[in-house]
């Protein structure tokens, strides 16, 4: 008879698994994807793994492949096997396109023969609810919080209360990645932050296949767009309230989701209106934060898909015209004429005031100060019924002060102070910075460079809080001129020879939000 030998206290067993084993003495070490680069152009382990298979190759192609495969060792190994039948540039082009990554090749175990098989092995271990949540999450292109996940995943067969638990179980099963822990505070507002998750590409592709096979893709996509419309409306309200930085941060956090909701083809007219509603609610992102051309591209496309004469379409026409006016585009006049007709048909007095504001901006760009003053006076006198959309009378008053700055110092100062008194919120940094900018231009034009310098510095600091690249460029130009004038004792400039009130400062297209925050710092 054999007797069991006692275990050696020093014995340690290393086991790999998709989820914890649940043993009393277990110590879990999560293995993250391989870093693609280590910074300063240094290749990371992911690139080194691929380079071992390719030999000498263009570094940018190796990085592109590894980034598309998100540093997954299995994905990189399977992709490298495709080099027997295609070149590295062809492989980079293939992995860079949207679509499932169903690479296959010989392996010691069936689940490692393809990415699909690897995901299917994990899927088989999930409960029915977790499988449904996994599949529905596949419509989310970026990272997300539990609220957005609940909007997309909850239904009659998946209660909203069950979604948050499913997220943690899927994370424990190595399906989801948690990119931000709960309990932190927003760096600008101090608000408590929920956790955020991310579904890696291979898991997302597998889940999308399951969603289509279940016939649920259409419903999940519709719920996703509706949730994004609610988020955009929340951001719009935050922008007009005391939390403009919160609005900027919300749009930044949801950038990938908003992009997908705006660009994915609508399923029907109602779905197209949902996408148009998102574009209109994000007016401040396009108009104030420097994404004018991106906003116009979305609006022009969605207006073609939403031809019915609705109040929402009227707002979209105005917004497209306003963005065109900010660029001094020849299309601005025609778009604003269409918006005027729609506003009259809908008896929208707020819309007419916004159109006057846009014409004032266009006149300012073209140096027609007489027309600018007339349009902006009309817009600033209006009493708005909807304070949540558009720049509003207070901002019209601030631009009126800019238009008057080189003409009449007293009227310009009065307009600036009235604009600030008419503010909707003390946290309106966009308005505050524009008022300061107007005062700086007024003081400079009328021979007070020291006072202008103080106001311009404050304006620039406030502009940077929300991101307004047009005025930031103009304020920097003004600031440089004032410093030169004070150092050299130069005479005040001629009133007709000042810099434009806004400097375009480049193409007008920014590929990322003005204040990009590293996820690791969130």
PDB file of C-alpha atoms in Angstrom, residues 311-454:
ATOM      1  CA  UNK A 311     -36.225  71.298 -36.845  1.00  0.00           C
ATOM      2  CA  UNK A 312     -33.152  69.108 -36.406  1.00  0.00           C
ATOM      3  CA  UNK A 313     -32.256  69.503 -40.079  1.00  0.00           C
ATOM      4  CA  UNK A 314     -32.638  73.288 -39.741  1.00  0.00           C
ATOM      5  CA  UNK A 315     -30.102  73.263 -36.902  1.00  0.00           C
ATOM      6  CA  UNK A 316     -27.756  71.076 -38.920  1.00  0.00           C
ATOM      7  CA  UNK A 317     -27.926  73.508 -41.862  1.00  0.00           C
ATOM      8  CA  UNK A 318     -27.071  76.402 -39.571  1.00  0.00           C
ATOM      9  CA  UNK A 319     -24.178  74.508 -37.997  1.00  0.00           C
ATOM     10  CA  UNK A 320     -22.734  73.564 -41.377  1.00  0.00           C
ATOM     11  CA  UNK A 321     -23.031  77.200 -42.478  1.00  0.00           C
ATOM     12  CA  UNK A 322     -21.470  78.432 -39.232  1.00  0.00           C
ATOM     13  CA  UNK A 323     -18.493  76.098 -39.646  1.00  0.00           C
ATOM     14  CA  UNK A 324     -18.137  77.228 -43.255  1.00  0.00           C
ATOM     15  CA  UNK A 325     -18.229  80.869 -42.094  1.00  0.00           C
ATOM     16  CA  UNK A 326     -15.396  80.157 -39.651  1.00  0.00           C
ATOM     17  CA  UNK A 327     -13.330  79.108 -42.656  1.00  0.00           C
ATOM     18  CA  UNK A 328     -14.535  81.980 -44.850  1.00  0.00           C
ATOM     19  CA  UNK A 329     -15.759  79.304 -47.263  1.00  0.00           C
ATOM     20  CA  UNK A 330     -17.700  80.296 -50.390  1.00  0.00           C
ATOM     21  CA  UNK A 331     -20.317  77.714 -49.346  1.00  0.00           C
ATOM     22  CA  UNK A 332     -21.181  79.618 -46.160  1.00  0.00           C
ATOM     23  CA  UNK A 333     -23.660  82.028 -47.746  1.00  0.00           C
ATOM     24  CA  UNK A 334     -25.724  79.338 -49.487  1.00  0.00           C
ATOM     25  CA  UNK A 335     -25.846  77.152 -46.388  1.00  0.00           C
ATOM     26  CA  UNK A 336     -26.941  80.039 -44.183  1.00  0.00           C
ATOM     27  CA  UNK A 337     -29.627  80.985 -46.732  1.00  0.00           C
ATOM     28  CA  UNK A 338     -31.004  77.440 -46.526  1.00  0.00           C
ATOM     29  CA  UNK A 339     -30.850  77.607 -42.744  1.00  0.00           C
ATOM     30  CA  UNK A 340     -32.734  80.939 -42.789  1.00  0.00           C
ATOM     31  CA  UNK A 341     -35.541  79.468 -44.914  1.00  0.00           C
ATOM     32  CA  UNK A 342     -35.826  76.483 -42.570  1.00  0.00           C
ATOM     33  CA  UNK A 343     -35.793  78.702 -39.463  1.00  0.00           C
ATOM     34  CA  UNK A 344     -38.590  80.868 -40.873  1.00  0.00           C
ATOM     35  CA  UNK A 345     -40.692  77.813 -41.736  1.00  0.00           C
ATOM     36  CA  UNK A 346     -40.276  76.502 -38.181  1.00  0.00           C
ATOM     37  CA  UNK A 347     -40.794  79.958 -36.596  1.00  0.00           C
ATOM     38  CA  UNK A 348     -37.426  79.500 -34.899  1.00  0.00           C
ATOM     39  CA  UNK A 349     -36.360  82.899 -33.564  1.00  0.00           C
ATOM     40  CA  UNK A 350     -33.314  81.341 -31.890  1.00  0.00           C
ATOM     41  CA  UNK A 351     -32.275  79.970 -35.254  1.00  0.00           C
ATOM     42  CA  UNK A 352     -32.560  83.400 -36.892  1.00  0.00           C
ATOM     43  CA  UNK A 353     -30.348  84.882 -34.177  1.00  0.00           C
ATOM     44  CA  UNK A 354     -27.773  82.131 -34.693  1.00  0.00           C
ATOM     45  CA  UNK A 355     -27.794  82.859 -38.434  1.00  0.00           C
ATOM     46  CA  UNK A 356     -27.134  86.543 -37.732  1.00  0.00           C
ATOM     47  CA  UNK A 357     -24.240  85.483 -35.495  1.00  0.00           C
ATOM     48  CA  UNK A 358     -22.769  83.343 -38.291  1.00  0.00           C
ATOM     49  CA  UNK A 359     -23.085  86.199 -40.789  1.00  0.00           C
ATOM     50  CA  UNK A 360     -21.263  88.399 -38.278  1.00  0.00           C
ATOM     51  CA  UNK A 361     -18.419  85.862 -38.073  1.00  0.00           C
ATOM     52  CA  UNK A 362     -18.241  85.738 -41.878  1.00  0.00           C
ATOM     53  CA  UNK A 363     -18.120  89.552 -42.072  1.00  0.00           C
ATOM     54  CA  UNK A 364     -15.352  89.659 -39.444  1.00  0.00           C
ATOM     55  CA  UNK A 365     -13.293  87.242 -41.507  1.00  0.00           C
ATOM     56  CA  UNK A 366     -13.756  89.400 -44.574  1.00  0.00           C
ATOM     57  CA  UNK A 367     -12.863  92.603 -42.748  1.00  0.00           C
ATOM     58  CA  UNK A 368     -16.328  94.110 -43.242  1.00  0.00           C
ATOM     59  CA  UNK A 369     -16.656  95.617 -39.766  1.00  0.00           C
ATOM     60  CA  UNK A 370     -19.812  97.609 -40.546  1.00  0.00           C
ATOM     61  CA  UNK A 371     -21.733  94.468 -41.540  1.00  0.00           C
ATOM     62  CA  UNK A 372     -20.209  92.508 -38.650  1.00  0.00           C
ATOM     63  CA  UNK A 373     -21.358  95.089 -36.111  1.00  0.00           C
ATOM     64  CA  UNK A 374     -24.892  95.147 -37.556  1.00  0.00           C
ATOM     65  CA  UNK A 375     -25.245  91.333 -37.554  1.00  0.00           C
ATOM     66  CA  UNK A 376     -23.717  90.820 -34.134  1.00  0.00           C
ATOM     67  CA  UNK A 377     -25.786  93.596 -32.554  1.00  0.00           C
ATOM     68  CA  UNK A 378     -28.905  91.869 -33.851  1.00  0.00           C
ATOM     69  CA  UNK A 379     -27.773  88.491 -32.480  1.00  0.00           C
ATOM     70  CA  UNK A 380     -26.702  89.895 -29.095  1.00  0.00           C
ATOM     71  CA  UNK A 381     -30.086  91.595 -28.541  1.00  0.00           C
ATOM     72  CA  UNK A 382     -31.952  88.312 -28.910  1.00  0.00           C
ATOM     73  CA  UNK A 383     -33.368  86.595 -25.822  1.00  0.00           C
ATOM     74  CA  UNK A 384     -32.800  82.910 -26.405  1.00  0.00           C
ATOM     75  CA  UNK A 385     -35.364  80.271 -25.523  1.00  0.00           C
ATOM     76  CA  UNK A 386     -32.884  77.393 -25.816  1.00  0.00           C
ATOM     77  CA  UNK A 387     -29.645  78.190 -23.965  1.00  0.00           C
ATOM     78  CA  UNK A 388     -28.166  74.735 -24.568  1.00  0.00           C
ATOM     79  CA  UNK A 389     -27.485  74.974 -28.293  1.00  0.00           C
ATOM     80  CA  UNK A 390     -25.221  77.327 -30.186  1.00  0.00           C
ATOM     81  CA  UNK A 391     -23.030  80.240 -29.113  1.00  0.00           C
ATOM     82  CA  UNK A 392     -25.938  82.355 -27.824  1.00  0.00           C
ATOM     83  CA  UNK A 393     -26.401  86.147 -27.346  1.00  0.00           C
ATOM     84  CA  UNK A 394     -23.549  86.499 -24.840  1.00  0.00           C
ATOM     85  CA  UNK A 395     -21.015  85.135 -27.307  1.00  0.00           C
ATOM     86  CA  UNK A 396     -22.468  87.369 -30.031  1.00  0.00           C
ATOM     87  CA  UNK A 397     -21.831  90.302 -27.683  1.00  0.00           C
ATOM     88  CA  UNK A 398     -18.217  89.222 -27.189  1.00  0.00           C
ATOM     89  CA  UNK A 399     -17.658  89.118 -30.949  1.00  0.00           C
ATOM     90  CA  UNK A 400     -19.414  92.470 -31.249  1.00  0.00           C
ATOM     91  CA  UNK A 401     -16.768  93.859 -28.892  1.00  0.00           C
ATOM     92  CA  UNK A 402     -14.081  92.444 -31.202  1.00  0.00           C
ATOM     93  CA  UNK A 403     -15.730  94.046 -34.233  1.00  0.00           C
ATOM     94  CA  UNK A 404     -15.862  97.392 -32.399  1.00  0.00           C
ATOM     95  CA  UNK A 405     -12.371  97.139 -30.888  1.00  0.00           C
ATOM     96  CA  UNK A 406     -10.635  99.224 -33.557  1.00  0.00           C
ATOM     97  CA  UNK A 407     -13.602 101.530 -34.178  1.00  0.00           C
ATOM     98  CA  UNK A 408     -14.937 102.719 -30.836  1.00  0.00           C
ATOM     99  CA  UNK A 409     -13.198 101.817 -27.563  1.00  0.00           C
ATOM    100  CA  UNK A 410     -16.097 102.882 -25.365  1.00  0.00           C
ATOM    101  CA  UNK A 411     -18.689 100.847 -27.236  1.00  0.00           C
ATOM    102  CA  UNK A 412     -16.309  97.876 -27.435  1.00  0.00           C
ATOM    103  CA  UNK A 413     -15.743  97.870 -23.655  1.00  0.00           C
ATOM    104  CA  UNK A 414     -19.485  98.240 -23.029  1.00  0.00           C
ATOM    105  CA  UNK A 415     -20.266  95.325 -25.370  1.00  0.00           C
ATOM    106  CA  UNK A 416     -17.636  93.150 -23.699  1.00  0.00           C
ATOM    107  CA  UNK A 417     -18.967  93.841 -20.196  1.00  0.00           C
ATOM    108  CA  UNK A 418     -22.570  93.284 -21.290  1.00  0.00           C
ATOM    109  CA  UNK A 419     -21.549  89.975 -22.853  1.00  0.00           C
ATOM    110  CA  UNK A 420     -20.012  88.827 -19.596  1.00  0.00           C
ATOM    111  CA  UNK A 421     -23.049  89.968 -17.584  1.00  0.00           C
ATOM    112  CA  UNK A 422     -25.291  87.972 -19.956  1.00  0.00           C
ATOM    113  CA  UNK A 423     -23.339  84.741 -19.440  1.00  0.00           C
ATOM    114  CA  UNK A 424     -25.266  81.558 -18.760  1.00  0.00           C
ATOM    115  CA  UNK A 425     -22.663  80.196 -16.353  1.00  0.00           C
ATOM    116  CA  UNK A 426     -19.555  81.357 -14.503  1.00  0.00           C
ATOM    117  CA  UNK A 427     -17.779  78.295 -15.902  1.00  0.00           C
ATOM    118  CA  UNK A 428     -18.105  79.454 -19.524  1.00  0.00           C
ATOM    119  CA  UNK A 429     -14.385  79.664 -20.267  1.00  0.00           C
ATOM    120  CA  UNK A 430     -15.040  79.968 -23.996  1.00  0.00           C
ATOM    121  CA  UNK A 431     -17.042  83.171 -23.453  1.00  0.00           C
ATOM    122  CA  UNK A 432     -14.716  84.481 -20.730  1.00  0.00           C
ATOM    123  CA  UNK A 433     -11.648  84.074 -22.926  1.00  0.00           C
ATOM    124  CA  UNK A 434     -13.356  85.725 -25.908  1.00  0.00           C
ATOM    125  CA  UNK A 435     -14.383  88.717 -23.767  1.00  0.00           C
ATOM    126  CA  UNK A 436     -10.792  89.075 -22.528  1.00  0.00           C
ATOM    127  CA  UNK A 437      -9.517  88.802 -26.091  1.00  0.00           C
ATOM    128  CA  UNK A 438     -11.900  91.579 -27.154  1.00  0.00           C
ATOM    129  CA  UNK A 439     -10.657  93.786 -24.313  1.00  0.00           C
ATOM    130  CA  UNK A 440      -7.050  93.073 -25.285  1.00  0.00           C
ATOM    131  CA  UNK A 441      -7.709  94.085 -28.882  1.00  0.00           C
ATOM    132  CA  UNK A 442      -9.557  97.214 -27.725  1.00  0.00           C
ATOM    133  CA  UNK A 443      -6.770  98.349 -25.383  1.00  0.00           C
ATOM    134  CA  UNK A 444      -4.115  97.725 -28.014  1.00  0.00           C
ATOM    135  CA  UNK A 445      -5.994  99.559 -30.742  1.00  0.00           C
ATOM    136  CA  UNK A 446      -6.404 102.590 -28.507  1.00  0.00           C
ATOM    137  CA  UNK A 447      -2.864 102.897 -27.221  1.00  0.00           C
ATOM    138  CA  UNK A 448      -2.854 100.877 -23.990  1.00  0.00           C
ATOM    139  CA  UNK A 449      -0.410  98.025 -24.721  1.00  0.00           C
ATOM    140  CA  UNK A 450       0.283  97.148 -21.056  1.00  0.00           C
ATOM    141  CA  UNK A 451      -3.432  96.688 -20.288  1.00  0.00           C
ATOM    142  CA  UNK A 452      -3.815  94.779 -23.554  1.00  0.00           C
ATOM    143  CA  UNK A 453      -0.955  92.462 -22.611  1.00  0.00           C
ATOM    144  CA  UNK A 454      -2.549  91.600 -19.254  1.00  0.00           C
TER     145      UNK A 454
END
